[in-house]
GROMACS .gro file of C-alpha atoms in nm:
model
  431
    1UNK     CA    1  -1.667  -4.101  -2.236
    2UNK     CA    2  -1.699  -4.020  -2.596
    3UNK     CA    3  -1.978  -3.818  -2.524
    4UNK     CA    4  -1.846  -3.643  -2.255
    5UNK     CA    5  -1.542  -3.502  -2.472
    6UNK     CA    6  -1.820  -3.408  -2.726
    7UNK     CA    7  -1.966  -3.220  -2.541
    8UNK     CA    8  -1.669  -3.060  -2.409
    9UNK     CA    9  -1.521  -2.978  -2.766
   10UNK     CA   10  -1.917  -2.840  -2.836
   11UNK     CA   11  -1.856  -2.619  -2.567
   12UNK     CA   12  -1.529  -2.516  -2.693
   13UNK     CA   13  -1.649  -2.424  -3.009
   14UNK     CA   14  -1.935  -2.234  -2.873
   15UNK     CA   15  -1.746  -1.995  -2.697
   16UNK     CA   16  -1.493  -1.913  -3.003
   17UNK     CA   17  -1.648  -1.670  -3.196
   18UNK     CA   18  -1.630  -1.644  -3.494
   19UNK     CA   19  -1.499  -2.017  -3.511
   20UNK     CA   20  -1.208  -1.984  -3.736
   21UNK     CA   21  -0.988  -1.682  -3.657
   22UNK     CA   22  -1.041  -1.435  -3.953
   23UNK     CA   23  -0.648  -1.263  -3.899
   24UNK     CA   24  -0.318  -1.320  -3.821
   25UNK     CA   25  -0.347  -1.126  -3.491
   26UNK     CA   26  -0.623  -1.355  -3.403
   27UNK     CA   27  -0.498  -1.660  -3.522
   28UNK     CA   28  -0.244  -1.577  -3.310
   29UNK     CA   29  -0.400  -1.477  -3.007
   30UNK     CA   30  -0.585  -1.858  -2.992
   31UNK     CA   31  -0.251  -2.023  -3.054
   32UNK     CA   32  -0.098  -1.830  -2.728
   33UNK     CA   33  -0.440  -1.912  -2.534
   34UNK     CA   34  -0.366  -2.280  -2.628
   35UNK     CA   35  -0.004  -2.270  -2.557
   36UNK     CA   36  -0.093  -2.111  -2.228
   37UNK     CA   37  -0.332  -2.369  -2.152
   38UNK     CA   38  -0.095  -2.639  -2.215
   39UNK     CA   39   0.199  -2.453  -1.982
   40UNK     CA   40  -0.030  -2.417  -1.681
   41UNK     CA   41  -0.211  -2.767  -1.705
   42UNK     CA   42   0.172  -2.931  -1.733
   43UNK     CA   43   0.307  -2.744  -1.440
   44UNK     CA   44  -0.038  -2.886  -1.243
   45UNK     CA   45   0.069  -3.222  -1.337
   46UNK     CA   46   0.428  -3.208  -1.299
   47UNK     CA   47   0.488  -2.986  -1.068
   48UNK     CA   48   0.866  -2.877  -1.016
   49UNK     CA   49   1.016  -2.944  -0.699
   50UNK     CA   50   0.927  -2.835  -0.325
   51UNK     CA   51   1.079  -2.617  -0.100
   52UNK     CA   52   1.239  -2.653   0.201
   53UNK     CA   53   1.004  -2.763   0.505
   54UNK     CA   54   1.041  -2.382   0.700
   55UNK     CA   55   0.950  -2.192   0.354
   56UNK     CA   56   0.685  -2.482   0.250
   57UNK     CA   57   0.539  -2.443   0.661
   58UNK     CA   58   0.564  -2.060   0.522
   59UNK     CA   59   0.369  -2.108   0.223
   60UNK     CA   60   0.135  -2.316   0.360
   61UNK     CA   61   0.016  -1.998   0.633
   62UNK     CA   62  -0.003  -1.764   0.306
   63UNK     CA   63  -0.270  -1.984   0.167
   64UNK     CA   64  -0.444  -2.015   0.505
   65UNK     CA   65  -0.423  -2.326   0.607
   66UNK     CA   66  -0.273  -2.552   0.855
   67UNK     CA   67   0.060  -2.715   0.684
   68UNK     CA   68   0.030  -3.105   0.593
   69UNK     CA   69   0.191  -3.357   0.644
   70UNK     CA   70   0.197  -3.617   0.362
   71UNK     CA   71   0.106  -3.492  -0.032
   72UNK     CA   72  -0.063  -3.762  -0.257
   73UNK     CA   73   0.201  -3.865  -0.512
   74UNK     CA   74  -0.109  -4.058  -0.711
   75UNK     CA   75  -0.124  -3.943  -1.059
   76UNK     CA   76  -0.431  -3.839  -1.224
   77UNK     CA   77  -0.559  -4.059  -1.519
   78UNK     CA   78  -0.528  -3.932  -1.866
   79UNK     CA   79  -0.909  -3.890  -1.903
   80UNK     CA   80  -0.923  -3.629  -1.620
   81UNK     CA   81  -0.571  -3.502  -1.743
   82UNK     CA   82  -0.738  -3.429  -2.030
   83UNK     CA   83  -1.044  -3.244  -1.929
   84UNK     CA   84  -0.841  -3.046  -1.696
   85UNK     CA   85  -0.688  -2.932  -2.014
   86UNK     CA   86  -1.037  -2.851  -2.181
   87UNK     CA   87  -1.171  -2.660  -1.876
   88UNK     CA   88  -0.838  -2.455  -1.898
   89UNK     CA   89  -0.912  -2.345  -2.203
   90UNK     CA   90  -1.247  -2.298  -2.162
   91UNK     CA   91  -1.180  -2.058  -1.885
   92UNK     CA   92  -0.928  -1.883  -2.075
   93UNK     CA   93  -1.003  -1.470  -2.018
   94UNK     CA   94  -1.001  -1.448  -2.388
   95UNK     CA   95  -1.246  -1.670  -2.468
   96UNK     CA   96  -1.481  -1.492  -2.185
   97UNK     CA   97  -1.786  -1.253  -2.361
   98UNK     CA   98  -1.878  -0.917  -2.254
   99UNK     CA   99  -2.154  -1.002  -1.970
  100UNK     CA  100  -2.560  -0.845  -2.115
  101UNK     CA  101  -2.653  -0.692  -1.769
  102UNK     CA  102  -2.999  -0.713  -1.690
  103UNK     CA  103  -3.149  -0.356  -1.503
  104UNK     CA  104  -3.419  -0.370  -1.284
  105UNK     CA  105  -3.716  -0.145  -1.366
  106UNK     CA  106  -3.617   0.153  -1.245
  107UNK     CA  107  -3.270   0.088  -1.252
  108UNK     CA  108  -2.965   0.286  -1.490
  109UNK     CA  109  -2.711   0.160  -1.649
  110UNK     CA  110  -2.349   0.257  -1.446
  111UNK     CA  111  -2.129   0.439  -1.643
  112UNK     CA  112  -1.812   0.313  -1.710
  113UNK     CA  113  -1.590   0.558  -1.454
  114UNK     CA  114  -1.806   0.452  -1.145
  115UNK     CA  115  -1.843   0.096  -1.257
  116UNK     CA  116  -1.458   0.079  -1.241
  117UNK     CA  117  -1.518   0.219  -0.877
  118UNK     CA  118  -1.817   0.015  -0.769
  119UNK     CA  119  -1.731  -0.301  -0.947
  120UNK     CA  120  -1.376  -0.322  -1.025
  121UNK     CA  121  -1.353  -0.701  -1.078
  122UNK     CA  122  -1.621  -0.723  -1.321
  123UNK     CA  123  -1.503  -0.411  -1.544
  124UNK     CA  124  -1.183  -0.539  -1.546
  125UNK     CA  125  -1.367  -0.870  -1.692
  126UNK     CA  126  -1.550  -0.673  -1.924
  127UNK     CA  127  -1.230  -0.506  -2.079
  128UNK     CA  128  -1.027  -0.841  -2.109
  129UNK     CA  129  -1.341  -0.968  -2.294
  130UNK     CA  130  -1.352  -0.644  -2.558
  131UNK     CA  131  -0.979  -0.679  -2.611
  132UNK     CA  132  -0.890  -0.340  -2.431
  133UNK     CA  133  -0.751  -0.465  -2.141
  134UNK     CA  134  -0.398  -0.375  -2.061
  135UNK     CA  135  -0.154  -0.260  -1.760
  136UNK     CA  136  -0.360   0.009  -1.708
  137UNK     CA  137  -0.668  -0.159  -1.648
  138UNK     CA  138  -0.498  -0.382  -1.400
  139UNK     CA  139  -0.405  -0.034  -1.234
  140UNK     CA  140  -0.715   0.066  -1.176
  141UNK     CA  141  -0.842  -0.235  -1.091
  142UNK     CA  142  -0.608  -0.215  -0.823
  143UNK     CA  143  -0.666   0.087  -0.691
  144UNK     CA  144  -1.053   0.047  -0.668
  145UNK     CA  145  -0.915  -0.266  -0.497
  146UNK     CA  146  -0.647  -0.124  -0.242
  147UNK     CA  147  -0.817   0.044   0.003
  148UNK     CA  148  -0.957  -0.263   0.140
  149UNK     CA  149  -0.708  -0.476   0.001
  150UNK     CA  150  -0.403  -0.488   0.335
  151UNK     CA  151  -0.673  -0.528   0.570
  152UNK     CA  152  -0.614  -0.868   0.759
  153UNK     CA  153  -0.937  -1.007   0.727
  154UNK     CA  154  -0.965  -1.252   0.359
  155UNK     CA  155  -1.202  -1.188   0.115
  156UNK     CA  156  -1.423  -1.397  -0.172
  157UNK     CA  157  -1.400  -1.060  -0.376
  158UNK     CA  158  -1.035  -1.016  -0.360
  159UNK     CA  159  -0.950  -1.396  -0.416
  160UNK     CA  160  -1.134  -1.353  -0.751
  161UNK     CA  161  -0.954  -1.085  -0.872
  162UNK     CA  162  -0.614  -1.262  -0.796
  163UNK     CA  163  -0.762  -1.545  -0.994
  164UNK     CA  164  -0.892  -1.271  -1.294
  165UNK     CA  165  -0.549  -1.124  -1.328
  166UNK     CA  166  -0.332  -1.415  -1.279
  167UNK     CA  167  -0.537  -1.574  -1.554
  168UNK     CA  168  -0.485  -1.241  -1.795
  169UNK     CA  169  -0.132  -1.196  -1.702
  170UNK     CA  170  -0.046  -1.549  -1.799
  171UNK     CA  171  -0.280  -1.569  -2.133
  172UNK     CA  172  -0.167  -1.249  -2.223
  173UNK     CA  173   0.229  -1.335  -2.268
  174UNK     CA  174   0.348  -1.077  -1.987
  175UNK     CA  175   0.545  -1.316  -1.834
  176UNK     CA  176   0.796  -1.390  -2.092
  177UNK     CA  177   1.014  -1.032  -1.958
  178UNK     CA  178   0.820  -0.974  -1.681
  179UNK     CA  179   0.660  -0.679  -1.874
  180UNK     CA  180   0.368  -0.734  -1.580
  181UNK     CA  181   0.587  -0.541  -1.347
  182UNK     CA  182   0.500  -0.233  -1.393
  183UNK     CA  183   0.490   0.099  -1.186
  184UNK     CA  184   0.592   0.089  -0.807
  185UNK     CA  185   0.197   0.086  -0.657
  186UNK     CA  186   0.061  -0.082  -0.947
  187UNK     CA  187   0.336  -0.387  -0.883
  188UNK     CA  188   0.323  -0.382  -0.503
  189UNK     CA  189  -0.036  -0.409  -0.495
  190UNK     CA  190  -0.005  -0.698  -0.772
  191UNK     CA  191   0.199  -0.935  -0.581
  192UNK     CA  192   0.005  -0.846  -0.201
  193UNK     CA  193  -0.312  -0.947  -0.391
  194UNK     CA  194  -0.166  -1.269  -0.520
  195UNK     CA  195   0.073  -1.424  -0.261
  196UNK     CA  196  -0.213  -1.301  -0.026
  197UNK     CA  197  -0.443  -1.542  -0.158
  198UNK     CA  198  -0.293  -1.835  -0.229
  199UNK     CA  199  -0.083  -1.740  -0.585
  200UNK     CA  200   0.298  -1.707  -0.450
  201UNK     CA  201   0.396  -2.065  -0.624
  202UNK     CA  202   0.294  -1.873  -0.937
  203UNK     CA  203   0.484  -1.595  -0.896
  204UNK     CA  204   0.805  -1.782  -0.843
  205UNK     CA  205   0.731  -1.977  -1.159
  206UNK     CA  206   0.702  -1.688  -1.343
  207UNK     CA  207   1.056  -1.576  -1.238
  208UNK     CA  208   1.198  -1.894  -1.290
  209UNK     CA  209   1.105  -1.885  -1.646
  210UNK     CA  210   1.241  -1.556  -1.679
  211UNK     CA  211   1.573  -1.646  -1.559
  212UNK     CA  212   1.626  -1.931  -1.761
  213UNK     CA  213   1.469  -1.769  -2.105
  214UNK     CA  214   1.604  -1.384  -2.010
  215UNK     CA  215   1.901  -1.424  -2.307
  216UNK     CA  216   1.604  -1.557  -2.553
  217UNK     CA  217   1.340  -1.315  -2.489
  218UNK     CA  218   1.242  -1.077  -2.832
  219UNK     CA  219   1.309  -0.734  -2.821
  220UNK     CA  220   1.394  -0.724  -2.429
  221UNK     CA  221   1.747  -0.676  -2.292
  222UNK     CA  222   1.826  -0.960  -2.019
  223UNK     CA  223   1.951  -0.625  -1.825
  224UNK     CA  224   1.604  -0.497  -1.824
  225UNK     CA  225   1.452  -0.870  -1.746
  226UNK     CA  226   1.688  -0.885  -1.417
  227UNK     CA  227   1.582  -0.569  -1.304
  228UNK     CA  228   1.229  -0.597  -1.297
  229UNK     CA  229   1.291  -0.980  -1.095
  230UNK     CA  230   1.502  -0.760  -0.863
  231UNK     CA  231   1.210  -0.558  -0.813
  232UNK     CA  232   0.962  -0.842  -0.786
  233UNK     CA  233   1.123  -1.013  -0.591
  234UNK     CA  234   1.165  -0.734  -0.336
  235UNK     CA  235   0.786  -0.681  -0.341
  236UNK     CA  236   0.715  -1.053  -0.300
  237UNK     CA  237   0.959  -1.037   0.014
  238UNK     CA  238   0.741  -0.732   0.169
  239UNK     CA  239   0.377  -0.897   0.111
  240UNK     CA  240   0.558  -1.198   0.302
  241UNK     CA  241   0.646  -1.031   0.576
  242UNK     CA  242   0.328  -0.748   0.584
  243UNK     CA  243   0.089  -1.047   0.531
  244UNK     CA  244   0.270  -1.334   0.854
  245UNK     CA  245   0.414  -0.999   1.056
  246UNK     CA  246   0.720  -1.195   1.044
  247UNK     CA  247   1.063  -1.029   1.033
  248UNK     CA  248   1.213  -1.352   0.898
  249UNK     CA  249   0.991  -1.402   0.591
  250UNK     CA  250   1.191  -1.180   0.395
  251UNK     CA  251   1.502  -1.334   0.471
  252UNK     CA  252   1.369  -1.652   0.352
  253UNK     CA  253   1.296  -1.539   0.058
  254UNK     CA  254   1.634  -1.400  -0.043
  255UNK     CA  255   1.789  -1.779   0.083
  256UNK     CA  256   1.536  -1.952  -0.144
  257UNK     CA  257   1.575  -1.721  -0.430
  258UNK     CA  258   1.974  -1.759  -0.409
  259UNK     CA  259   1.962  -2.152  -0.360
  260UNK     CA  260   1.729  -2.124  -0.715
  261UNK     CA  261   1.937  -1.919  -0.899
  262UNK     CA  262   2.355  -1.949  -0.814
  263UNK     CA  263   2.502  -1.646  -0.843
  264UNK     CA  264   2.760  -1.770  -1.078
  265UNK     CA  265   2.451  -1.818  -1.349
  266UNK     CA  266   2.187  -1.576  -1.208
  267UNK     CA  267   2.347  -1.196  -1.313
  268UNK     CA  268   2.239  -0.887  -1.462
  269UNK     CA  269   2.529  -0.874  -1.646
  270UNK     CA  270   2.721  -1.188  -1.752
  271UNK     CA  271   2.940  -0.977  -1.974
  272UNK     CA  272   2.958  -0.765  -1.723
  273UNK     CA  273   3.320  -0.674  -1.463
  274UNK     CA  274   3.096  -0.554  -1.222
  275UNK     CA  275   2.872  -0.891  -1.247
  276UNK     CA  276   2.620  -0.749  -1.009
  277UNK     CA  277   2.384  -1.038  -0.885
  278UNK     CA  278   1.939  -1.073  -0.930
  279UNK     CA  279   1.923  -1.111  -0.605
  280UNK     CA  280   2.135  -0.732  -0.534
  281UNK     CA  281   1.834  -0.552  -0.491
  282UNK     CA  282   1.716  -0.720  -0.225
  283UNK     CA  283   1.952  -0.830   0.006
  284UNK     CA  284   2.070  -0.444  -0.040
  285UNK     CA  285   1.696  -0.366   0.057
  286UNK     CA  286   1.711  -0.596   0.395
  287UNK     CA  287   2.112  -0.473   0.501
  288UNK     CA  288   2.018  -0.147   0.518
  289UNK     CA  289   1.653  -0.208   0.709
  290UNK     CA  290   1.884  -0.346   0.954
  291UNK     CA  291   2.203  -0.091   0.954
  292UNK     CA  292   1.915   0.192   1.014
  293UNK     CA  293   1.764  -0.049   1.245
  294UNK     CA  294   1.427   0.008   1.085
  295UNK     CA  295   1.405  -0.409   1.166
  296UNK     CA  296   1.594  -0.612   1.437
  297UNK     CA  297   1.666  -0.982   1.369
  298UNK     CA  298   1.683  -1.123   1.681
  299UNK     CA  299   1.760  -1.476   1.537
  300UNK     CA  300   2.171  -1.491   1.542
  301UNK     CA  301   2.178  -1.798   1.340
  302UNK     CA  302   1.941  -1.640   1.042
  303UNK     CA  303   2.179  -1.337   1.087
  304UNK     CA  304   2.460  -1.548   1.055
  305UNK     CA  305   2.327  -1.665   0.746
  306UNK     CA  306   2.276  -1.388   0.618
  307UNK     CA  307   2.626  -1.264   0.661
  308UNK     CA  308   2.746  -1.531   0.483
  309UNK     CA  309   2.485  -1.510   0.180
  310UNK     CA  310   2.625  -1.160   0.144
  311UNK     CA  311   2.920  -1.293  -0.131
  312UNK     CA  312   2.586  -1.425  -0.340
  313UNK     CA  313   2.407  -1.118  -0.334
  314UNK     CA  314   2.671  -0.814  -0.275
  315UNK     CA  315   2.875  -0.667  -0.544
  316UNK     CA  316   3.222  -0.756  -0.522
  317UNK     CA  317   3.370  -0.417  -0.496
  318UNK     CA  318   3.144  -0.366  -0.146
  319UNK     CA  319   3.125  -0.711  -0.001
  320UNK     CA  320   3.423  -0.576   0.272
  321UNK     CA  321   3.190  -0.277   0.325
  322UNK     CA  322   2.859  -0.464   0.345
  323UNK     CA  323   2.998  -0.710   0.609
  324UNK     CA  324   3.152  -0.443   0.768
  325UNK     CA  325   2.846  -0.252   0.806
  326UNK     CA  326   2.667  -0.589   0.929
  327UNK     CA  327   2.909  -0.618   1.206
  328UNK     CA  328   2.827  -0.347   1.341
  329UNK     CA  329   2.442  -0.450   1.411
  330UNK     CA  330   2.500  -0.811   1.490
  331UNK     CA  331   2.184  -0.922   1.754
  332UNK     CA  332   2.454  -1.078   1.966
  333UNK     CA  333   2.784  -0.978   1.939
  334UNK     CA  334   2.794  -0.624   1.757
  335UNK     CA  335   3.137  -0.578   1.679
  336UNK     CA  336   3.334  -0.290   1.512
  337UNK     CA  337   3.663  -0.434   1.488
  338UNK     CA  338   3.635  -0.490   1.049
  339UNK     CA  339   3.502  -0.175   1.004
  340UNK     CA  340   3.774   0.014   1.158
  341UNK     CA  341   4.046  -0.166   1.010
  342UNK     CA  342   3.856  -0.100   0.684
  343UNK     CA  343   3.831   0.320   0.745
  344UNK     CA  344   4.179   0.336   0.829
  345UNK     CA  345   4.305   0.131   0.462
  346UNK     CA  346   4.005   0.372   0.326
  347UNK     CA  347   4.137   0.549  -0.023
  348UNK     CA  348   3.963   0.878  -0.100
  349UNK     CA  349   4.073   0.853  -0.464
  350UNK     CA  350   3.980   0.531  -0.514
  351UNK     CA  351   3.632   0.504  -0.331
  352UNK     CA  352   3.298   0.458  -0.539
  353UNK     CA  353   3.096   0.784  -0.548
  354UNK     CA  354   2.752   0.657  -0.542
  355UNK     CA  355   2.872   0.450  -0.247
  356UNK     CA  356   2.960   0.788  -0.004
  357UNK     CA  357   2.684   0.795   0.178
  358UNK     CA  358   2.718   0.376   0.289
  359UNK     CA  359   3.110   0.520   0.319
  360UNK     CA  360   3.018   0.846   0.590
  361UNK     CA  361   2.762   0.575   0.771
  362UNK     CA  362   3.005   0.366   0.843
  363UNK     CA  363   3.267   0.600   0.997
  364UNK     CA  364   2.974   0.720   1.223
  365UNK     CA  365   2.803   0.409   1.306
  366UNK     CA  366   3.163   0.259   1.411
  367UNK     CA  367   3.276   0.582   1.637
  368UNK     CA  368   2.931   0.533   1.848
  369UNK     CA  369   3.027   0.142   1.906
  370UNK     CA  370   3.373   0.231   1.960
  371UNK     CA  371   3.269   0.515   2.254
  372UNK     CA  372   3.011   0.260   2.390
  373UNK     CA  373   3.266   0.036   2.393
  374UNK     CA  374   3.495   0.306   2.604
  375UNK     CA  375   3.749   0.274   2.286
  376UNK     CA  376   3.791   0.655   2.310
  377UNK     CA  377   4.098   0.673   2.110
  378UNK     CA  378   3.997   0.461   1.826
  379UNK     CA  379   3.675   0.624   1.869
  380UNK     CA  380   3.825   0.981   1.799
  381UNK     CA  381   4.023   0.853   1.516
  382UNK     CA  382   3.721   0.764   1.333
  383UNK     CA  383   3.584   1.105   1.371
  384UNK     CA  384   3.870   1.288   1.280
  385UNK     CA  385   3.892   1.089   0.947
  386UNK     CA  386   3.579   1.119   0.878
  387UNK     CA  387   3.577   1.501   0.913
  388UNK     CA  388   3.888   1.485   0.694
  389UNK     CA  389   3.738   1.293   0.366
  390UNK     CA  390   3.383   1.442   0.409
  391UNK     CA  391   3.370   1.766   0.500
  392UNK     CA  392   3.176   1.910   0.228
  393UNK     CA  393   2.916   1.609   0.315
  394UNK     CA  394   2.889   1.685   0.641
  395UNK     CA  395   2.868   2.047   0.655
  396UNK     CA  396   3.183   2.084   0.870
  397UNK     CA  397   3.540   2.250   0.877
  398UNK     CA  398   3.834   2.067   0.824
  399UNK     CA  399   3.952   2.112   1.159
  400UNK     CA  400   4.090   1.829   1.310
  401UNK     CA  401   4.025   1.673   1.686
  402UNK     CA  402   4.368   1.638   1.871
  403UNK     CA  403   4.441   1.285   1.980
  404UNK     CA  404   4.768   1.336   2.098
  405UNK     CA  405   4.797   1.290   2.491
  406UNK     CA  406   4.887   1.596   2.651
  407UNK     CA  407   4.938   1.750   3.042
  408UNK     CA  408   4.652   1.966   3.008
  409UNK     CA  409   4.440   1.695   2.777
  410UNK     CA  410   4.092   1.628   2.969
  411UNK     CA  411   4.005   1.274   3.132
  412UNK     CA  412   3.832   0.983   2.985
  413UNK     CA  413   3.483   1.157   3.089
  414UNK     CA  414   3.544   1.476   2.951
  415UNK     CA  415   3.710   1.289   2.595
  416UNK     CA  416   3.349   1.094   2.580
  417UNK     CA  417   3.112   1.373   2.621
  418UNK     CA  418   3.309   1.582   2.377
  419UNK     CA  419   3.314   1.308   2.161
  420UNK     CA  420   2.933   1.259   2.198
  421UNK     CA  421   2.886   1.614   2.075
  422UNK     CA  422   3.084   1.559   1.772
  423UNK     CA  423   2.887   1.245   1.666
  424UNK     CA  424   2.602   1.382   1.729
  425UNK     CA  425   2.670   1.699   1.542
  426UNK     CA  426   2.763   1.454   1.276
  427UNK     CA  427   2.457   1.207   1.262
  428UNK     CA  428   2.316   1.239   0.927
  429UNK     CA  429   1.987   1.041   0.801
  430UNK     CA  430   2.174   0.829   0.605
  431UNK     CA  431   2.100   0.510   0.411
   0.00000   0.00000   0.00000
C-alpha cells in the first residue's frame, strides 16, 4: 500500500513542473487545482440528494441507459477514497503538457487555424496546457464541434470534449458566477454537449452553488449571477427536450429547479419591490411557446401544474395576466372567462409598457375564443377596446364597432363574419 501511494505522489510530482511554484499566480493556480480536486472527489462521495423518480427515469435516458432500479449505498474504503483523490489531480487540465507530435516522413506540421478545424479537441488541449485557454477557445472548439454535434447518433469524440471542458471549466474557477455562460451559441452549444453526454448532474451542481454563494461572490453582482442561471437554465431545458423529443422535459425542469430553489429565497433581487424570480426567464420562455402555440401540452395535469407554478416563477404585477393568457390555451378546457373580466378592469394609465404587446395579445387571443364560442357580444367588446387603447399599435382608426342592438343591425352570421374580418385585420405576430 505504501508503495502504491509512492508511486502515486512520484507521479504527482512528475507532472508539476517546475516542482515548487516560482509566483504568486502560480502558487495560486495549484492551490485552486487542489481545491478543485477536493470539491469534485467530495461531491463523488457524498453525493447530494436524488431527484424525483420521473426526472431521475429522465436523467437516466440522457446518459443512455436503461434506468435502475436499486443504487449501491456501500461506501468506498478510504484507501480507494484516497486514490480517487490522487487520480483527480493527476488529471487536472492544468497539470496536462503540450503533446510533442510525431510527423510521418513526408508529413507537415498543421498550422494552428486548421488544426482548430481538423482537431478541435486536441487544440483545445494544447491551449489549456500553454495557459492560453479561455472562453474563446471553448468557442471555437465548439464551433469546429457543432456541425456534427445535434445529430442523434453519440459519439467517442464528442463525449471527450464534454469531459475536456467540464474538467477546464471547473479547474479554472468559472463556476463561482457562472462567468462560463457566455455568448448565446457559445452557451447553447455548451450545455447540448454536456447534458448530451452524460454531464447534466454537473450542471445543476454548478447552479446550486451559485445560488447559495451569489451574495459572496468577488467582484460579481448577485443581479448579474441570477441572470446568467436564468439563461442556463433555459438552455439546459432546450437540450432536454431537443435531445428526448419530449415536450414535457422542459417543464420538468422548471418544477425541479423551483422545488430547489423557493422563490421566497431564490430572486434576482432580494432588495428588490419587483422581486422578480431565477426561474422568470424560463417559465416566461415555455408560457409564451404555448400562447403562440409553437408547443401543445397535451398532458392537462402537467398543464395544471404549471398553472399553478406560475405564482413561483411570474412577477407579481403579471401573474393575473400570465394565468389569464394560460386560460386561454388550456389542452382541455380553454377558457376565456379571466381574461375578459381582466380587459374590461384594464387601466391604460396604469398598464406596464414593456408589457403591451402580452396586453394587445390578449385582447385578440380572447375575441377569437369568445366568437368560437358564439359569444358575439362579448366578442365585439373585446375588439372595440382593444381598438380604443391601441390604435397606434395596431395601425388602426379609432373608430369604434357599434354594439348596440338596432332594427336594421345584421344577424348573428353577418355579426361573426364581420367580426372575423376585424380580428383578422388585427392579428399581429405577437409574443
Amino acid at each position: 500500500m505504501n508503495s502504491s501511494r509512492g508511486l502515486a505522489f512520484k507521479a504527482l510530482s512528475s507532472k508539476i513542473h517546475p516542482q515548487l511554484p516560482l509566483s504568486p499566480r502560480e502558487s495560486q493556480q495549484l492551490l485552486s487545482i487542489l481545491t478543485t480536486s477536493f470539491r469534485q472527489n467530495l461531491e463523488r462521495e457524498h453525493p447530494s440528494g436524488s431527484s424525483s423518480t420521473s426526472e431521475s427515469i429522465l436523467h437516466e435516458k440522457l446518459r443512455g441507459r436503461a434506468p435502475a432500479s436499486v443504487k449501491s449505498t456501500v461506501a468506498p474504503s478510504s484507501h480507494d477514497s484516497a486514490h480517487n483523490v490522487l487520480q483527480a489531480m493527476l488529471s487536472s487540465p492544468h497539470f496536462v503538457k503540450p503533446r510533442q507530435r510525431s510527423l510521418s516522413p513526408g508529413r507537415r506540421e498543421i498550422p494552428g487555424s486548421d488544426r482548430a478545424h481538423a482537431y478541435p479537441v486536441e487544440w483545445f488541449q494544447d491551449q489549456v496546457a500553454r495557459g492560453t485557454a479561455s472562453m474563446d477557445s471553448v468557442e471555437t472548439c465548439l464551433q469546429n464541434l457543432s456541425p456534427a454535434l445535434f445529430l442523434h447518433k453519440q459519439s467517442d469524440y464528442h463525449s471527450h470534449a464534454a469531459e475536456v471542458m467540464e474538467n477546464w471549466i471547473w479547474a479554472s474557477g468559472l463556476t463561482e458566477g457562472l462567468q462560463f455562460v457566455a455568448a448565446i451559441g457559445t452557451t447553447r452549444n455548451l450545455v447540448y454537449l454536456l447534458v448530451k453526454y452524460g454531464h447534466e448532474d454537473t450542471l445543476w451542481r454548478w447552479m446550486n452553488h451559485a445560488v447559495a454563494a451569489r451574495h459572496n461572490t468577488i467582484d460579481i453582482q448577485p443581479t448579474t449571477v441570477a441572470t446568467r442561471l436564468e439563461s442556463l437554465l433555459t438552455f439546459l431545458a432546450n437540450a432536454r427536450s431537443q435531445i428526448l423529443k419530449s415536450v414535457e422535459a422542459p417543464f420538468l425542469t422548471l418544477f425541479e429547479a423551483l422545488r430547489k430553489w423557493p422563490s421566497e429565497q431564490a430572486r434576482l433581487q432580494p432588495e428588490s419591490k419587483s422581486k422578480r424570480p431565477m426561474t422568470n426567464g424560463l417559465g416566461t420562455f415555455l408560457k409564451k411557446q404555448l400562447i403562440s402555440r409553437r408547443i401543445v401540452l397535451d398532458d392537462p395535469v402537467m398543464f395544471e401544474n404549471f398553472l399553478a407554478s406560475a405564482s413561483q416563477w411570474s412577477s407579481s404585477k403579471l401573474h393575473a395576466l400570465t394565468r389569464a393568457q394560460l386560460m386561454l390555451v388550456h389542452p382541455k378546457d380553454p377558457d376565456a372567462t379571466e381574461a375578459f373580466y381582466l380587459i374590461q378592469a384594464y387601466q391604460t394609465r396604469n398598464r406596464l409598457k414593456h408589457a403591451t404587446a402580452s396586453w394587445i395579445k390578449l385582447h385578440l387571443d380572447t375575441a377569437r375564443l369568445l366568437l368560437g364560442q358564439e359569444r358575439f357580444k362579448d366578442a365585439s367588446l373585446t375588439l372595440n377596446l382593444a381598438r380604443e387603447r391601441f390604435p397606434e399599435e395596431l395601425g388602426l382608426e379609432t373608430k369604434v364597432v357599434r354594439t348596440t342592438t338596432e332594427a336594421s343591425s345584421p344577424s348573428n352570421s353577418d355579426a361573426e363574419a364581420a367580426n372575423l374580418r376585424i380580428l383578422d385585420g388585427l392579428s399581429l405576430n405577437l409574443g
